[in-house]
PDB file of C-alpha atoms in Angstrom:
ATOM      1  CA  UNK L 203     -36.771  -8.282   7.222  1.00  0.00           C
ATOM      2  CA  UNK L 204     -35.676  -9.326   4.065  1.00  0.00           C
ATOM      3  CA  UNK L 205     -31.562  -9.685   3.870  1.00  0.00           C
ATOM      4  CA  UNK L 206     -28.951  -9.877   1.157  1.00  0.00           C
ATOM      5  CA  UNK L 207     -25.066 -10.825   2.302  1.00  0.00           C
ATOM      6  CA  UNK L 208     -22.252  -9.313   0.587  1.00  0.00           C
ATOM      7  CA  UNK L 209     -19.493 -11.685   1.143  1.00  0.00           C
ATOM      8  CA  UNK L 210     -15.763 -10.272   0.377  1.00  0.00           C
ATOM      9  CA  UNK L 211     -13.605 -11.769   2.995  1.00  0.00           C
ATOM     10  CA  UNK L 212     -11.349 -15.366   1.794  1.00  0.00           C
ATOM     11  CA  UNK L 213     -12.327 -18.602   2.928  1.00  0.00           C
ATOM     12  CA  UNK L 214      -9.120 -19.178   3.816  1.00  0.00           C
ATOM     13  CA  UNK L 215      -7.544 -15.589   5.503  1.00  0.00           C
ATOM     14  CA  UNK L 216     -10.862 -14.306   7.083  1.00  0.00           C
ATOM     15  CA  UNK L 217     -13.506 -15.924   8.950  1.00  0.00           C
ATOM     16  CA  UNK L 218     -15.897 -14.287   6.595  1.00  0.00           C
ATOM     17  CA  UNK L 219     -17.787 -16.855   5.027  1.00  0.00           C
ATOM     18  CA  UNK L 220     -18.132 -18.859   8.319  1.00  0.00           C
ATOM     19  CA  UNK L 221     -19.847 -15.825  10.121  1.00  0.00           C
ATOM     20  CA  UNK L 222     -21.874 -15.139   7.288  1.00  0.00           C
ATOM     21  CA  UNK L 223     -23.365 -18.494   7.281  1.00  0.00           C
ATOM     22  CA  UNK L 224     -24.179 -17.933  10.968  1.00  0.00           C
ATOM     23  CA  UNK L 225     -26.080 -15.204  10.227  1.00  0.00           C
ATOM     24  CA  UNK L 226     -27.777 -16.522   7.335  1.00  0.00           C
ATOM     25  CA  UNK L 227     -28.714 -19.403   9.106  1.00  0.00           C
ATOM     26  CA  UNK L 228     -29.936 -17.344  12.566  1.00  0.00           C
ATOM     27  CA  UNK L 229     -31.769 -15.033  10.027  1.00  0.00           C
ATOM     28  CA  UNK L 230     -34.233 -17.803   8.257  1.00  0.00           C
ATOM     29  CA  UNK L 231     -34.679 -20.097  11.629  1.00  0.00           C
ATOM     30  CA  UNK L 232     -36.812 -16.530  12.213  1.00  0.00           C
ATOM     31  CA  UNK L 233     -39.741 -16.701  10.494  1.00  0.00           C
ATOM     32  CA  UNK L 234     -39.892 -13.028   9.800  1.00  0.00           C
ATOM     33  CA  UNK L 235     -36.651 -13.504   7.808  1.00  0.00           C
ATOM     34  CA  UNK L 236     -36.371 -13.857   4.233  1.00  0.00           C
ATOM     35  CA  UNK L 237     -32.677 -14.140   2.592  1.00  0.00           C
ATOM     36  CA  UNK L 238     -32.980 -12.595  -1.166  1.00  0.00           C
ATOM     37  CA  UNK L 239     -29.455 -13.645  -2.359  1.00  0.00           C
ATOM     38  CA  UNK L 240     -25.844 -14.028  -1.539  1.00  0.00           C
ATOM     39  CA  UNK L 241     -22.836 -11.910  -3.103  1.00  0.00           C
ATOM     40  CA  UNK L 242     -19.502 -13.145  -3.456  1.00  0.00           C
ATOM     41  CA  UNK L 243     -16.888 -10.461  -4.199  1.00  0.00           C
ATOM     42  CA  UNK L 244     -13.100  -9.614  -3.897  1.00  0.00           C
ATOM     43  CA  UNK L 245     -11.212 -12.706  -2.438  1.00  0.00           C
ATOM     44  CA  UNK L 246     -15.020 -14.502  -0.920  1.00  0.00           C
ATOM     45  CA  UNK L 247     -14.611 -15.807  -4.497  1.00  0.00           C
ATOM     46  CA  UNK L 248     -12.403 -18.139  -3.950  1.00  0.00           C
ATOM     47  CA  UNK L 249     -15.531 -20.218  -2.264  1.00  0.00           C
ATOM     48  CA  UNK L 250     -16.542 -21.903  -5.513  1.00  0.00           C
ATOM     49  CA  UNK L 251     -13.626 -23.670  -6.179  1.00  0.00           C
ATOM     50  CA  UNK L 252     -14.566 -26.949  -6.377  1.00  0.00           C
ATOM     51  CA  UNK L 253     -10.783 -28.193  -6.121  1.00  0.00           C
ATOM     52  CA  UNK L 254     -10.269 -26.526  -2.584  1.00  0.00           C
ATOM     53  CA  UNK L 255      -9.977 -29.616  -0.239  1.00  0.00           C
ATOM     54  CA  UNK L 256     -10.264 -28.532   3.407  1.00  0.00           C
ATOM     55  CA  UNK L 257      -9.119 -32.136   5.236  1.00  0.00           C
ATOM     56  CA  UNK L 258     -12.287 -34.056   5.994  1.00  0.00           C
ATOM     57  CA  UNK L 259     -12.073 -33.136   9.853  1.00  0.00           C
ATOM     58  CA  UNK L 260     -12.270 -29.674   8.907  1.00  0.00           C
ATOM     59  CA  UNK L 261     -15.519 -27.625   8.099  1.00  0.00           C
ATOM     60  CA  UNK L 262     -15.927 -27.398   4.262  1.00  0.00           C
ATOM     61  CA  UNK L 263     -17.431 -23.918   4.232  1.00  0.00           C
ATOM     62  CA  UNK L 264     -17.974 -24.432   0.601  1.00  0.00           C
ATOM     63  CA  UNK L 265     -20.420 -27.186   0.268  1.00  0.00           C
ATOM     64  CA  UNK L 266     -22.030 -25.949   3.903  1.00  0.00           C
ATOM     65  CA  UNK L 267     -23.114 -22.952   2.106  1.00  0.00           C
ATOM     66  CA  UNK L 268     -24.463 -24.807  -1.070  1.00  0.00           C
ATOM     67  CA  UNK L 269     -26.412 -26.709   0.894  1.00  0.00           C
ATOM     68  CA  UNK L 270     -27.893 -24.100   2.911  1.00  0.00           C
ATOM     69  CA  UNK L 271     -28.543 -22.249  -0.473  1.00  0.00           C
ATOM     70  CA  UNK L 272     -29.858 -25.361  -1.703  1.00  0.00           C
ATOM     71  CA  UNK L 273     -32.117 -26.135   1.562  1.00  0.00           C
ATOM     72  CA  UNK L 274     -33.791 -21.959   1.234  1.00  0.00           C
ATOM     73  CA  UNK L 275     -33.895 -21.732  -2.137  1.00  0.00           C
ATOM     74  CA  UNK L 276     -31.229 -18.544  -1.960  1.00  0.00           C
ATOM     75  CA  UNK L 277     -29.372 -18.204  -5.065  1.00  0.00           C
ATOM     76  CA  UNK L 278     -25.371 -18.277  -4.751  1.00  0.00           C
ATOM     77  CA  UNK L 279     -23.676 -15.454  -6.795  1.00  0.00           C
ATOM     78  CA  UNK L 280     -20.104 -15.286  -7.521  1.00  0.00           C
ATOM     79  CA  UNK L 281     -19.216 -11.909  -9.395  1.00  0.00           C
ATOM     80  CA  UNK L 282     -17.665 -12.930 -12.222  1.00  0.00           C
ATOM     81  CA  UNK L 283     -14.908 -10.592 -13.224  1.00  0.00           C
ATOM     82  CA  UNK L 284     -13.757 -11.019  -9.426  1.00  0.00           C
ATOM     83  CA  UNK L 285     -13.554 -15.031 -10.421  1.00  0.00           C
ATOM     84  CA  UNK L 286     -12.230 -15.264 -13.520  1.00  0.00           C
ATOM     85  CA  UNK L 287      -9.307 -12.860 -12.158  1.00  0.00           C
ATOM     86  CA  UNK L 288      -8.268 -15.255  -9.534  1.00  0.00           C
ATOM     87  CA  UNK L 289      -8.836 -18.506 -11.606  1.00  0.00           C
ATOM     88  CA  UNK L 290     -12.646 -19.460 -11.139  1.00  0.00           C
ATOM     89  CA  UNK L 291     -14.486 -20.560 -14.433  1.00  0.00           C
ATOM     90  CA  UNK L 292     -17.289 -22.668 -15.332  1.00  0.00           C
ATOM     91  CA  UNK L 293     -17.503 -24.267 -18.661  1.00  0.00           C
ATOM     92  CA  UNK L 294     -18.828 -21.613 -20.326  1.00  0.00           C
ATOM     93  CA  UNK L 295     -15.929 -19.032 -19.341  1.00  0.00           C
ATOM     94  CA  UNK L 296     -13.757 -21.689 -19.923  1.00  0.00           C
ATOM     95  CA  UNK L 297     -14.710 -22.160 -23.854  1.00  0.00           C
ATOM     96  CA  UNK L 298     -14.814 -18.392 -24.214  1.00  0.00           C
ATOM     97  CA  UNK L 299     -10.933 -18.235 -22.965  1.00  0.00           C
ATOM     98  CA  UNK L 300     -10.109 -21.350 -24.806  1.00  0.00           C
ATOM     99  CA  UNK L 301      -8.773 -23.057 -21.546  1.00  0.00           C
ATOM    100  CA  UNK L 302      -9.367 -26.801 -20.905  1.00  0.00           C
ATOM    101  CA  UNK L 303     -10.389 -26.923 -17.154  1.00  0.00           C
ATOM    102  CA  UNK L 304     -12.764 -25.491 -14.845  1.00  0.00           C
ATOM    103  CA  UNK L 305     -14.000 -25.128 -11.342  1.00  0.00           C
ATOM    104  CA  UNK L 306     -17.069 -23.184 -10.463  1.00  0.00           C
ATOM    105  CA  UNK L 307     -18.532 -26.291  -7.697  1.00  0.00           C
ATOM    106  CA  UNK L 308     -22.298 -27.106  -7.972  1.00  0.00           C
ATOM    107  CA  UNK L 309     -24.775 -24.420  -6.325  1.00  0.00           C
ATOM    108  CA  UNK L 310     -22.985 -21.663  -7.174  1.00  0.00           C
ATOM    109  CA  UNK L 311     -23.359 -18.930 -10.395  1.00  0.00           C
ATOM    110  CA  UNK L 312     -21.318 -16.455 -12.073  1.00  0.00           C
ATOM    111  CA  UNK L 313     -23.031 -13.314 -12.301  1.00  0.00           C
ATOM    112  CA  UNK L 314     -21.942  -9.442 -12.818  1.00  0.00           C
ATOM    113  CA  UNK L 315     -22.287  -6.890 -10.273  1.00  0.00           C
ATOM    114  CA  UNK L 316     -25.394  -5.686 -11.191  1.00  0.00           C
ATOM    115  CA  UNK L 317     -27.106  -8.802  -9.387  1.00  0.00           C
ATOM    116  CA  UNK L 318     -25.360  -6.731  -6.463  1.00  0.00           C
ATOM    117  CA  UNK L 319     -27.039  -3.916  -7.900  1.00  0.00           C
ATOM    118  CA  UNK L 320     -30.402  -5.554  -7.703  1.00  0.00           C
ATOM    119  CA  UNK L 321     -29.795  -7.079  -4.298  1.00  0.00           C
ATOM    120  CA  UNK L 322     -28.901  -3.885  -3.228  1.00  0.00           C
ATOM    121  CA  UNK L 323     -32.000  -2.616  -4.379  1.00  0.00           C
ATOM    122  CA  UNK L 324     -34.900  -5.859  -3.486  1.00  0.00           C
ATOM    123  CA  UNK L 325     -33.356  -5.804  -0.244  1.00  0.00           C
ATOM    124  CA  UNK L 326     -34.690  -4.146   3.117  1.00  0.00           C
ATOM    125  CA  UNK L 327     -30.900  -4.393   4.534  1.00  0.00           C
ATOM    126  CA  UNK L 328     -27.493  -5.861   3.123  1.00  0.00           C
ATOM    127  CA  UNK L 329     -24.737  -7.466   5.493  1.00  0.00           C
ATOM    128  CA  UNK L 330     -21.364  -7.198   4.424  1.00  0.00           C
ATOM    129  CA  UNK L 331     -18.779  -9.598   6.037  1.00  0.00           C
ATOM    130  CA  UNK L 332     -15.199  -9.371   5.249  1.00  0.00           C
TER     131      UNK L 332
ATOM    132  CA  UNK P 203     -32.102   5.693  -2.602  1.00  0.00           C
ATOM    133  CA  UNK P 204     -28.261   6.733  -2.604  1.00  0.00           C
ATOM    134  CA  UNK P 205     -25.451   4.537  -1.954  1.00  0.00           C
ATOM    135  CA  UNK P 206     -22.079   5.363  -0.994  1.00  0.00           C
ATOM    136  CA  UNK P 207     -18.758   4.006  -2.296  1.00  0.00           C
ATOM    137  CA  UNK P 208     -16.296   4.594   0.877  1.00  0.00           C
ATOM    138  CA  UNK P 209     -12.363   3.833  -0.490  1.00  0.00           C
ATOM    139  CA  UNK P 210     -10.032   3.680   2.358  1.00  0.00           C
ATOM    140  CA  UNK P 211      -7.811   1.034   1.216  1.00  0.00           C
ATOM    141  CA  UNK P 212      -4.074   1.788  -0.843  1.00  0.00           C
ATOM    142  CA  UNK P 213      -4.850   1.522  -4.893  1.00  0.00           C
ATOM    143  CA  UNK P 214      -1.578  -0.462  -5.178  1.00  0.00           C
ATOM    144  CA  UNK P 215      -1.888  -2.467  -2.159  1.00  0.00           C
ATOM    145  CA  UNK P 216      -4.494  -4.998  -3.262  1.00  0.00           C
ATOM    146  CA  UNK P 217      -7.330  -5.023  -5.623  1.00  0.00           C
ATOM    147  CA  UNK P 218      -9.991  -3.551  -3.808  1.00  0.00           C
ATOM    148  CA  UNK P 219      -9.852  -0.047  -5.047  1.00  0.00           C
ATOM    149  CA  UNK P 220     -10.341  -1.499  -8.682  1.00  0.00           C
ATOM    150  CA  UNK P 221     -13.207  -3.438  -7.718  1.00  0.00           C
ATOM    151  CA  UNK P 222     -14.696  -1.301  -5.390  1.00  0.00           C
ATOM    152  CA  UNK P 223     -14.843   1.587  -8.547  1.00  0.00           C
ATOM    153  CA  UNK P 224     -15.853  -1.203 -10.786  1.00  0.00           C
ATOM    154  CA  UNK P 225     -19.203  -1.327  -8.721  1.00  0.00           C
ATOM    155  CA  UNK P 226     -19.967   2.296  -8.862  1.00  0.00           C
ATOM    156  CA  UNK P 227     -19.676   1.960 -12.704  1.00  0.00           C
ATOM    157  CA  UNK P 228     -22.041  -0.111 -12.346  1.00  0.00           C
ATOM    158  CA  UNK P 229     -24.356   1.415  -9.854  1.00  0.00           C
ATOM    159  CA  UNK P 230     -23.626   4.252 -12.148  1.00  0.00           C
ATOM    160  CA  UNK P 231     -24.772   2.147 -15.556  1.00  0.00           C
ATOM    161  CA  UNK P 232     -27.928   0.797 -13.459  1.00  0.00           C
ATOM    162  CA  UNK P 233     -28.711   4.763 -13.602  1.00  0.00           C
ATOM    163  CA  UNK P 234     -29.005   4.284  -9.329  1.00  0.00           C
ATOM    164  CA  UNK P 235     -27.866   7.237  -7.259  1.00  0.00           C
ATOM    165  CA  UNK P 236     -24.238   6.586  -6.464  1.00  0.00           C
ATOM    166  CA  UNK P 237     -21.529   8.956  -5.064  1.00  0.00           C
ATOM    167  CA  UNK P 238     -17.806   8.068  -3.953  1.00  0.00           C
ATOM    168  CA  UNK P 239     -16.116   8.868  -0.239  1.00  0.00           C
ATOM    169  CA  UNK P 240     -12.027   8.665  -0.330  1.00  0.00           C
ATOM    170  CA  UNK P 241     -10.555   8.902   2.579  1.00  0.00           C
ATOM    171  CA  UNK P 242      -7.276   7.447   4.546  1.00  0.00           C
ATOM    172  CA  UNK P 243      -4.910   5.577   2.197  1.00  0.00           C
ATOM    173  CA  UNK P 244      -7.244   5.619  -0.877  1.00  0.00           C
ATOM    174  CA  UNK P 245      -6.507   9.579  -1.347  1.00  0.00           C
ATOM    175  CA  UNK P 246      -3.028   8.263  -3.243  1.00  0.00           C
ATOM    176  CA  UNK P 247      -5.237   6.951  -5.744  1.00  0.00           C
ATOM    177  CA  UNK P 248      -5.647  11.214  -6.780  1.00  0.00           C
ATOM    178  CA  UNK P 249      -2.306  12.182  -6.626  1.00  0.00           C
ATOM    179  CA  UNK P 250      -1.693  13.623 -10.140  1.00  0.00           C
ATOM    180  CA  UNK P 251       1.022  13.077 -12.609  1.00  0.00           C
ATOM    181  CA  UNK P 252       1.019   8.840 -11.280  1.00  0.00           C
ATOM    182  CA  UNK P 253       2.494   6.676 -13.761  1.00  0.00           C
ATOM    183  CA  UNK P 254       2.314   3.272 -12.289  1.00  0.00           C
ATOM    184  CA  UNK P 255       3.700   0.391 -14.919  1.00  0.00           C
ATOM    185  CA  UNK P 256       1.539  -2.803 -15.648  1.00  0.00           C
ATOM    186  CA  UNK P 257       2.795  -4.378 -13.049  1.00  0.00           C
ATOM    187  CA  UNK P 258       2.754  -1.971 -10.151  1.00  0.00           C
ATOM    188  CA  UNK P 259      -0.665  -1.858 -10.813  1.00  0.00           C
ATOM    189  CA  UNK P 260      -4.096  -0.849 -13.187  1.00  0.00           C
ATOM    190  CA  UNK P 261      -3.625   3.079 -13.860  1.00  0.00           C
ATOM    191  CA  UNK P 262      -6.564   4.193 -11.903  1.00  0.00           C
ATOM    192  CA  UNK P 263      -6.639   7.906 -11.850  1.00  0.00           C
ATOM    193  CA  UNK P 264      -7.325   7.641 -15.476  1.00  0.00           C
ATOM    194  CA  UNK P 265     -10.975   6.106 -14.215  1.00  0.00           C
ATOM    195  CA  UNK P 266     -11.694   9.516 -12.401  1.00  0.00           C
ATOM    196  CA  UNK P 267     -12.136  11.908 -15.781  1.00  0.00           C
ATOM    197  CA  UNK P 268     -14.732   9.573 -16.843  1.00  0.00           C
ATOM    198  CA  UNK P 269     -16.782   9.199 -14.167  1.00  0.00           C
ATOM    199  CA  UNK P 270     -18.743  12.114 -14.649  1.00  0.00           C
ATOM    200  CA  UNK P 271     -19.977   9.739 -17.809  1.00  0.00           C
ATOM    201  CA  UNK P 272     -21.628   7.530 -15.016  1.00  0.00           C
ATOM    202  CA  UNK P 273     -22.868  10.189 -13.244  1.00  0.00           C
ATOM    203  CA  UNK P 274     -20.811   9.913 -10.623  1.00  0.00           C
ATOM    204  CA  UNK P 275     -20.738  13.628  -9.776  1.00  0.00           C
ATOM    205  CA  UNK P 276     -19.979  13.399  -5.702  1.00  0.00           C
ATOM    206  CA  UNK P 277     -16.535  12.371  -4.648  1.00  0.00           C
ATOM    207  CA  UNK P 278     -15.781  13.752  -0.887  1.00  0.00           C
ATOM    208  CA  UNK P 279     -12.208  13.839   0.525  1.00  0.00           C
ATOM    209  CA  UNK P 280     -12.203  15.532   4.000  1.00  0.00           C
ATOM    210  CA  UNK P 281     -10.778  19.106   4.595  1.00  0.00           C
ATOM    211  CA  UNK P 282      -8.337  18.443   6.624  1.00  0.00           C
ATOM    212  CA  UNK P 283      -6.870  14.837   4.979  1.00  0.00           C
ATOM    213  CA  UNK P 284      -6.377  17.100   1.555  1.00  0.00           C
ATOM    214  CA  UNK P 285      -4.347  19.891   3.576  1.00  0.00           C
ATOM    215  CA  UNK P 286      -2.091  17.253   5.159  1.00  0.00           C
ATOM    216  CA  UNK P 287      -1.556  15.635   1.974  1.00  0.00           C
ATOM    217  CA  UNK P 288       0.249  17.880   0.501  1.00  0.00           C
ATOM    218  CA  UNK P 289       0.427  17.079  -2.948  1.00  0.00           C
ATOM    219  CA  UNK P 290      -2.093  18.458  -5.670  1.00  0.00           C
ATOM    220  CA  UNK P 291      -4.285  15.837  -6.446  1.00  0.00           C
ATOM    221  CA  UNK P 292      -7.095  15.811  -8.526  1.00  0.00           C
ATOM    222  CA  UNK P 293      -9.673  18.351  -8.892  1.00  0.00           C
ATOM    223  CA  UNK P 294     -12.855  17.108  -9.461  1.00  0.00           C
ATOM    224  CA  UNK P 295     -13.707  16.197  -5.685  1.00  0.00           C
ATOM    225  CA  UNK P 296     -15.588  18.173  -2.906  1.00  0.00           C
ATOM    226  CA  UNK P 297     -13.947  18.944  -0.016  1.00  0.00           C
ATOM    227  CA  UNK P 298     -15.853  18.615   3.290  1.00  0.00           C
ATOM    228  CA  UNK P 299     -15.369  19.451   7.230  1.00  0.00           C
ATOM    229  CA  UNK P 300     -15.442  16.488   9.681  1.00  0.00           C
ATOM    230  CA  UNK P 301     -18.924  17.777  10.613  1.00  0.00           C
ATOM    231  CA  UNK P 302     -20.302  17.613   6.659  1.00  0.00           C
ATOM    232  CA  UNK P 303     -18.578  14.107   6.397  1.00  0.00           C
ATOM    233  CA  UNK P 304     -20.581  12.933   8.836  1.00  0.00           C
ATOM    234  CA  UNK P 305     -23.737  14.690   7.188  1.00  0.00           C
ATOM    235  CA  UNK P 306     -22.954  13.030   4.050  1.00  0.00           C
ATOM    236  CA  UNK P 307     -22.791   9.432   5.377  1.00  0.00           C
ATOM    237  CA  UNK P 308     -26.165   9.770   7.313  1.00  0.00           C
ATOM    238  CA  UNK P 309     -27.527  10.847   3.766  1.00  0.00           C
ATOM    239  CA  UNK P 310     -26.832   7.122   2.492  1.00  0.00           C
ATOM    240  CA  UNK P 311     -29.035   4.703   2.506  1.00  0.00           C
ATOM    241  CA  UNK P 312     -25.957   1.930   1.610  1.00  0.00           C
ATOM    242  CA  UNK P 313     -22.425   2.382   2.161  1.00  0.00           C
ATOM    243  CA  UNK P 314     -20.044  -0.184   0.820  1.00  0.00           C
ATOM    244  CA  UNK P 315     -16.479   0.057   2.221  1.00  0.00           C
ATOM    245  CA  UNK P 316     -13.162  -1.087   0.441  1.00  0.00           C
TER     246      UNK P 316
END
């Protein structure tokens, strides 16, 4: 089966992300399983902040998932207009509103919702978690 | 291949109404089959005559008129939610018995809820 996740729940208010990466990980140590990509919508955004710092005790769901991404080969979308309305740029979002910082942490890319679109359609099921 | 947009959450509440329509404009500009389900607290977001301000929240009944533009032609409210309502809301939905709701969601190959 090949999977795509749609990811909307926060990191922080939801246990989203963490069951997500349960599933993704359950999904590839089948064989059978291929991931196709991850979506990261509403407040699952929040994610690719690379200034969120859980204490070092803690899980850090963020750089779990990169690596997992990083280990498969599953590209790590962040929708973009979900992002930049709750403060997530990379550089090049950051030129285009003129600001002087950004955030968007390693592994992950801003994309529009028609990479959903395309998941949606490459994929045999998507998972939603939220 | 059809997917479904289901809307049960409050279009004031949070911003999930306004990104959930966001994606079927896009499903919609990707030309895919897409059609809209509003049930529960989403059916304030057709009450006519709304005027929220800025801050209250985006004005999104003014979305609806236009998304015949995306072909977005299917938006079903259920019977019995529109009767209980009791305000006129707007017109450009189909209204369905519990019986077709069910129909209609089995006729979806993806259904993403907000």
């Amino acid at each position: 089966m090949n999977y795509s996740l749609l990811i909307t729940g926060s990191p922080t208010a939801s246990r989203a992300c963490y069951s997500a990466l349960d599933f993704a990980e359950a999904a590839v140590a089948n064989g059978d399983n291929t991931i196709q990509g991850i979506f990261f919508y509403e407040e699952a955004v929040a994610i690719a902040s690379s200034l969120a710092m859980p204490p070092r005790d803690e899980c850090n769901i963020r750089d779990e998932w990169s690596a997992f991404a990083k280990q498969h080969n599953i590209p790590l979308y962040v929708c973009i207009a979900a992002a930049l309305r709750r403060g997530q740029l990379n550089e090049a979002e950051a030129k285009r509103h003129e600001v002087e910082h950004f955030n968007l942490a390693d592994g992950y890319q801003l994309e529009g919702l028609g990479s959903l679109v395309s998941l949606t359609l490459e994929s045999d099921r998507i998972m939603r978690f939220k | 291949m059809s997917t479904l947009i289901y809307l049960s959450s409050s279009p004031y509440t949070s911003s999930s109404l306004k990104e959930a329509l966001d994606l079927a404009l896009v499903f919609g500009t990707f030309e895919q089959a897409v059609s809209i389900a509003i049930t529960g607290d989403a059916l304030a977001l057709l009450v006519e005559g709304q005027t929220p301000s800025k801050r209250q929240g985006k004005h999104l009944y003014k979305l609806l008129d236009g998304l015949e533009f995306y072909d977005i032609e299917n938006i079903y409210v259920k019977e019995t939610e529109v009767k209980a309502f009791g305000t006129s809301l707007w017109t450009g939905v189909q209204a369905i018995s519990q019986e077709a709701w069910i129909d209609m969601l089995e006729q979806h190959q993806h259904i993403y809820r907000f």
